[in-house]
mmCIF file of C-alpha atoms in Angstrom:
data_model
loop_
_atom_site.group_PDB
_atom_site.id
_atom_site.type_symbol
_atom_site.label_atom_id
_atom_site.label_comp_id
_atom_site.label_asym_id
_atom_site.label_seq_id
_atom_site.Cartn_x
_atom_site.Cartn_y
_atom_site.Cartn_z
ATOM 1 C CA THR Z 1 0.000 0.000 0.000
ATOM 2 C CA GLN Z 2 1.002 3.595 -0.436
ATOM 3 C CA VAL Z 3 0.434 6.375 2.089
ATOM 4 C CA VAL Z 4 -1.168 9.472 0.560
ATOM 5 C CA ILE Z 5 -1.063 12.736 2.553
ATOM 6 C CA LYS Z 6 -3.518 15.452 1.615
ATOM 7 C CA GLU Z 7 -3.468 18.985 3.024
ATOM 8 C CA LYS Z 8 -6.819 20.501 3.925
ATOM 9 C CA SER Z 9 -7.481 24.212 3.396
ATOM 10 C CA PRO Z 10 -7.690 26.719 4.850
ATOM 11 C CA ARG Z 11 -6.656 25.268 8.209
ATOM 12 C CA ASN Z 12 -3.199 23.749 8.656
ATOM 13 C CA SER Z 13 -4.333 20.155 8.954
ATOM 14 C CA MET Z 14 -3.620 16.960 7.045
ATOM 15 C CA LYS Z 15 -5.628 13.889 6.201
ATOM 16 C CA VAL Z 16 -3.790 10.548 5.859
ATOM 17 C CA SER Z 17 -5.343 7.852 3.683
ATOM 18 C CA ARG Z 18 -4.098 4.610 2.195
ATOM 19 C CA ARG Z 19 -4.335 3.628 -1.460
ATOM 20 C CA LYS Z 20 -3.765 0.099 -2.606
ATOM 21 C CA LEU Z 21 -1.075 -0.161 -5.309
ATOM 22 C CA SER Z 22 -1.987 -1.797 -8.582
ATOM 23 C CA ALA Z 23 -0.061 -4.889 -9.679
ATOM 24 C CA ASP Z 24 1.913 -2.839 -12.213
ATOM 25 C CA GLU Z 25 2.789 -0.182 -9.638
ATOM 26 C CA LEU Z 26 3.860 -2.780 -7.090
ATOM 27 C CA ALA Z 27 6.002 -4.573 -9.678
ATOM 28 C CA THR Z 28 7.615 -1.291 -10.738
ATOM 29 C CA GLN Z 29 8.359 -0.420 -7.124
ATOM 30 C CA LYS Z 30 9.950 -3.806 -6.462
ATOM 31 C CA LEU Z 31 11.994 -3.605 -9.652
ATOM 32 C CA ARG Z 32 13.354 -0.243 -8.581
ATOM 33 C CA LEU Z 33 14.286 -1.654 -5.177
ATOM 34 C CA ALA Z 34 15.891 -4.664 -6.839
ATOM 35 C CA GLU Z 35 18.067 -2.402 -8.986
ATOM 36 C CA GLN Z 36 19.112 -0.521 -5.862
ATOM 37 C CA ALA Z 37 19.975 -3.800 -4.147
ATOM 38 C CA LEU Z 38 22.043 -4.910 -7.133
ATOM 39 C CA SER Z 39 23.889 -1.596 -7.157
ATOM 40 C CA ILE Z 40 25.180 -2.310 -3.636
ATOM 41 C CA ASN Z 41 25.721 -6.007 -4.428
ATOM 42 C CA ASP Z 42 22.946 -7.210 -2.123
ATOM 43 C CA ILE Z 43 22.158 -10.202 -4.321
ATOM 44 C CA THR Z 44 19.939 -11.989 -1.814
ATOM 45 C CA LYS Z 45 17.613 -9.025 -1.468
ATOM 46 C CA ALA Z 46 17.585 -8.438 -5.216
ATOM 47 C CA GLU Z 47 16.665 -12.054 -5.873
ATOM 48 C CA LYS Z 48 13.784 -11.913 -3.386
ATOM 49 C CA LEU Z 49 12.411 -8.744 -4.961
ATOM 50 C CA LEU Z 50 12.709 -10.174 -8.462
ATOM 51 C CA GLU Z 51 10.962 -13.353 -7.327
ATOM 52 C CA ASP Z 52 8.086 -11.192 -6.093
ATOM 53 C CA VAL Z 53 7.869 -9.457 -9.464
ATOM 54 C CA VAL Z 54 7.781 -12.780 -11.320
ATOM 55 C CA ILE Z 55 4.901 -13.879 -9.081
ATOM 56 C CA ILE Z 56 3.042 -10.606 -9.642
ATOM 57 C CA LYS Z 57 3.733 -10.495 -13.388
ATOM 58 C CA PRO Z 58 4.574 -14.018 -14.599
ATOM 59 C CA SER Z 59 4.618 -12.883 -18.234
ATOM 60 C CA ASP Z 60 7.439 -10.366 -17.591
ATOM 61 C CA SER Z 61 10.224 -12.064 -19.561
ATOM 62 C CA GLN Z 62 12.871 -9.447 -18.799
ATOM 63 C CA THR Z 63 12.533 -9.864 -15.041
ATOM 64 C CA ARG Z 64 12.410 -13.639 -15.399
ATOM 65 C CA LYS Z 65 15.666 -13.591 -17.383
ATOM 66 C CA LYS Z 66 17.323 -11.269 -14.888
ATOM 67 C CA LEU Z 67 16.431 -13.568 -11.998
ATOM 68 C CA ALA Z 68 17.503 -16.655 -13.949
ATOM 69 C CA ALA Z 69 20.881 -15.015 -14.650
ATOM 70 C CA LEU Z 70 21.412 -14.369 -10.936
ATOM 71 C CA TRP Z 71 20.545 -17.947 -10.077
ATOM 72 C CA PHE Z 72 22.762 -19.363 -12.813
ATOM 73 C CA ALA Z 73 25.649 -17.145 -11.678
ATOM 74 C CA ARG Z 74 25.554 -18.744 -8.243
ATOM 75 C CA GLN Z 75 25.258 -22.186 -9.859
ATOM 76 C CA ALA Z 76 21.602 -22.793 -9.063
ATOM 77 C CA ASN Z 77 21.517 -24.111 -12.617
ATOM 78 C CA GLN Z 78 18.407 -26.269 -12.553
ATOM 79 C CA ASP Z 79 16.390 -23.607 -10.750
ATOM 80 C CA ALA Z 80 17.379 -21.093 -13.421
ATOM 81 C CA ILE Z 81 16.470 -23.473 -16.235
ATOM 82 C CA ASN Z 82 13.136 -24.312 -14.596
ATOM 83 C CA LEU Z 83 12.356 -20.623 -14.252
ATOM 84 C CA LEU Z 84 12.963 -20.091 -17.965
ATOM 85 C CA SER Z 85 10.963 -23.214 -18.828
ATOM 86 C CA GLN Z 86 7.989 -21.799 -16.952
ATOM 87 C CA GLY Z 87 8.276 -18.592 -18.949
ATOM 88 C CA ILE Z 88 8.463 -20.532 -22.225
ATOM 89 C CA ALA Z 89 5.353 -22.487 -21.226
ATOM 90 C CA LEU Z 90 3.540 -19.164 -20.745
ATOM 91 C CA ASN Z 91 4.866 -17.721 -24.012
ATOM 92 C CA PRO Z 92 6.176 -20.432 -26.357
ATOM 93 C CA LYS Z 93 7.051 -17.863 -29.047
ATOM 94 C CA ASP Z 94 9.428 -15.844 -26.848
ATOM 95 C CA GLY Z 95 12.744 -16.444 -28.582
ATOM 96 C CA SER Z 96 14.779 -14.555 -25.970
ATOM 97 C CA LEU Z 97 13.819 -17.013 -23.222
ATOM 98 C CA ARG Z 98 14.776 -19.932 -25.452
ATOM 99 C CA ILE Z 99 18.135 -18.357 -26.323
ATOM 100 C CA MET Z 100 18.981 -17.890 -22.660
ATOM 101 C CA LYS Z 101 17.905 -21.407 -21.726
ATOM 102 C CA ALA Z 102 19.905 -22.872 -24.622
ATOM 103 C CA ARG Z 103 22.992 -20.931 -23.533
ATOM 104 C CA MET Z 104 22.693 -22.422 -20.061
ATOM 105 C CA TYR Z 105 22.552 -25.906 -21.549
ATOM 106 C CA LEU Z 106 25.560 -25.133 -23.748
ATOM 107 C CA GLU Z 107 27.515 -23.971 -20.700
ATOM 108 C CA GLN Z 108 26.908 -27.460 -19.310
ATOM 109 C CA ASN Z 109 27.818 -29.155 -22.627
ATOM 110 C CA GLN Z 110 24.262 -30.427 -23.010
ATOM 111 C CA PHE Z 111 24.139 -29.790 -26.734
ATOM 112 C CA ASN Z 112 21.080 -31.846 -27.610
ATOM 113 C CA LEU Z 113 19.006 -30.203 -24.876
ATOM 114 C CA ALA Z 114 20.102 -26.798 -26.169
ATOM 115 C CA LEU Z 115 19.065 -27.785 -29.680
ATOM 116 C CA ASN Z 116 15.710 -29.132 -28.454
ATOM 117 C CA THR Z 117 15.099 -25.793 -26.763
ATOM 118 C CA LEU Z 118 15.695 -23.822 -29.964
ATOM 119 C CA SER Z 119 14.164 -26.154 -32.554
ATOM 120 C CA PRO Z 120 10.471 -25.299 -31.943
ATOM 121 C CA LEU Z 121 11.060 -21.808 -33.381
ATOM 122 C CA ALA Z 122 13.203 -22.958 -36.306
ATOM 123 C CA SER Z 123 11.461 -20.556 -38.686
ATOM 124 C CA LEU Z 124 11.705 -17.496 -36.429
ATOM 125 C CA GLN Z 125 12.747 -14.408 -38.401
ATOM 126 C CA ASN Z 126 15.483 -13.348 -35.991
ATOM 127 C CA GLU Z 127 19.156 -13.255 -36.939
ATOM 128 C CA GLN Z 128 20.555 -13.893 -33.453
ATOM 129 C CA TYR Z 129 18.213 -16.824 -32.969
ATOM 130 C CA GLN Z 130 19.018 -18.456 -36.301
ATOM 131 C CA VAL Z 131 22.783 -18.026 -35.866
ATOM 132 C CA MET Z 132 22.590 -19.692 -32.459
ATOM 133 C CA LEU Z 133 20.400 -22.464 -33.867
ATOM 134 C CA ALA Z 134 22.867 -23.097 -36.683
ATOM 135 C CA ASN Z 135 25.884 -23.145 -34.377
ATOM 136 C CA THR Z 136 24.169 -25.366 -31.817
ATOM 137 C CA ALA Z 137 22.994 -27.773 -34.494
ATOM 138 C CA GLN Z 138 26.533 -28.183 -35.816
ATOM 139 C CA VAL Z 139 27.895 -28.883 -32.340
ATOM 140 C CA ALA Z 140 25.128 -31.458 -31.903
ATOM 141 C CA ASN Z 141 26.009 -33.000 -35.305
ATOM 142 C CA LYS Z 142 22.650 -32.064 -36.813
ATOM 143 C CA ASN Z 143 23.839 -30.506 -40.039
ATOM 144 C CA ASN Z 144 20.401 -30.616 -41.651
ATOM 145 C CA VAL Z 145 19.078 -28.303 -38.917
ATOM 146 C CA ALA Z 146 22.043 -25.981 -39.376
ATOM 147 C CA LEU Z 147 21.507 -25.840 -43.149
ATOM 148 C CA ALA Z 148 17.836 -24.981 -42.630
ATOM 149 C CA ALA Z 149 18.829 -22.168 -40.242
ATOM 150 C CA TYR Z 150 21.302 -20.762 -42.768
ATOM 151 C CA GLN Z 151 18.591 -20.875 -45.433
ATOM 152 C CA VAL Z 152 16.339 -18.792 -43.172
ATOM 153 C CA LEU Z 153 19.201 -16.296 -42.809
ATOM 154 C CA ILE Z 154 19.704 -16.199 -46.575
ATOM 155 C CA ASP Z 155 15.993 -15.526 -47.063
ATOM 156 C CA MET Z 156 16.083 -12.823 -44.389
ATOM 157 C CA LYS Z 157 19.216 -11.083 -45.705
ATOM 158 C CA PRO Z 158 19.691 -11.990 -49.366
ATOM 159 C CA GLY Z 159 22.305 -9.295 -49.862
ATOM 160 C CA GLU Z 160 24.790 -10.782 -47.386
ATOM 161 C CA GLY Z 161 27.464 -13.213 -48.527
ATOM 162 C CA ARG Z 162 28.340 -14.763 -45.180
ATOM 163 C CA TRP Z 163 25.257 -16.973 -45.077
ATOM 164 C CA PRO Z 164 25.720 -18.686 -48.465
ATOM 165 C CA LEU Z 165 29.387 -18.979 -47.522
ATOM 166 C CA ALA Z 166 28.403 -20.725 -44.284
ATOM 167 C CA MET Z 167 26.156 -23.062 -46.280
ATOM 168 C CA ALA Z 168 28.975 -23.777 -48.717
ATOM 169 C CA VAL Z 169 31.440 -24.606 -45.944
ATOM 170 C CA LEU Z 170 28.962 -26.956 -44.311
ATOM 171 C CA TYR Z 171 28.281 -28.758 -47.586
ATOM 172 C CA ASP Z 172 32.039 -28.831 -48.222
ATOM 173 C CA LYS Z 173 32.654 -30.526 -44.869
ATOM 174 C CA SER Z 174 29.945 -33.053 -45.705
ATOM 175 C CA SER Z 175 31.666 -33.792 -49.050
ATOM 176 C CA ASP Z 176 28.648 -32.565 -50.996
ATOM 177 C CA PHE Z 177 30.890 -30.685 -53.395
ATOM 178 C CA VAL Z 178 28.269 -29.868 -56.041
ATOM 179 C CA LYS Z 179 26.116 -27.936 -53.569
ATOM 180 C CA ALA Z 180 29.218 -26.506 -51.920
ATOM 181 C CA GLN Z 181 30.376 -25.041 -55.234
ATOM 182 C CA THR Z 182 26.899 -23.618 -55.903
ATOM 183 C CA PHE Z 183 26.840 -21.744 -52.615
ATOM 184 C CA TYR Z 184 30.492 -20.659 -52.890
ATOM 185 C CA GLN Z 185 29.642 -19.046 -56.212
ATOM 186 C CA ALA Z 186 26.501 -17.495 -54.735
ATOM 187 C CA ALA Z 187 28.587 -15.972 -51.947
ATOM 188 C CA LEU Z 188 30.960 -14.434 -54.492
ATOM 189 C CA THR Z 189 28.091 -12.482 -56.051
ATOM 190 C CA LYS Z 190 27.709 -10.447 -52.844
ATOM 191 C CA ASN Z 191 29.782 -7.384 -52.088
ATOM 192 C CA ASP Z 192 30.236 -7.681 -48.333
ATOM 193 C CA LEU Z 193 32.907 -10.390 -48.104
ATOM 194 C CA SER Z 194 36.476 -9.664 -47.110
ATOM 195 C CA VAL Z 195 39.355 -10.217 -49.495
ATOM 196 C CA ALA Z 196 40.473 -13.180 -47.375
ATOM 197 C CA SER Z 197 37.024 -14.768 -47.653
ATOM 198 C CA GLU Z 198 36.957 -14.272 -51.409
ATOM 199 C CA ASP Z 199 40.434 -15.789 -51.742
ATOM 200 C CA PHE Z 200 39.328 -18.783 -49.656
ATOM 201 C CA ILE Z 201 36.253 -19.269 -51.844
ATOM 202 C CA MET Z 202 38.277 -19.140 -55.069
ATOM 203 C CA GLN Z 203 40.733 -21.644 -53.661
ATOM 204 C CA ARG Z 204 37.983 -24.066 -52.647
ATOM 205 C CA ILE Z 205 36.187 -23.741 -55.992
ATOM 206 C CA GLN Z 206 39.415 -24.660 -57.769
ATOM 207 C CA GLU Z 207 40.112 -27.574 -55.447
ATOM 208 C CA ILE Z 208 36.670 -29.140 -55.587
ATOM 209 C CA GLY Z 209 36.083 -28.263 -59.227
#
């Protein structure tokens, strides 16, 4: 609750009343106090305040991620992952929660779990998400998932050469030289590659040609 003091005219007297804070106001107040606690490194107090905010506003992804980061930093790993999982259950299309959860799995070398976290939004039009999906898929030896992610990136940013180059390299590693050459040549048609990248592409085209 919030104390509201009102002055009464013309006499010098005051009336004190209490007004119940709305959920948004209470959450904002607790977030401000949490930031103050973090500024003086009072992590325990900050965590408690952030927990309160998550209870008040369970759909607040930013607060949920902030609390999960604090828990993960003190190695309460499963609690942090569970907190993010709850947020994903509330909003399955929130890519930021999935990215954070996948990073936590990657920190623990749980590559397949990280990939399973990202895969449900495989068509999400978000560069950061697709890059992470592609990288995670390669670590998990799921090259088909990585190729699909690179194709999404190519469709999103057709003027960039790094994505067809990434596709070419992946096909090259898989000994699919026909497709590798196709994407190497596609990458050369873009104007954003470095001289070193262009030299590498020309060398590979000659070698596999």
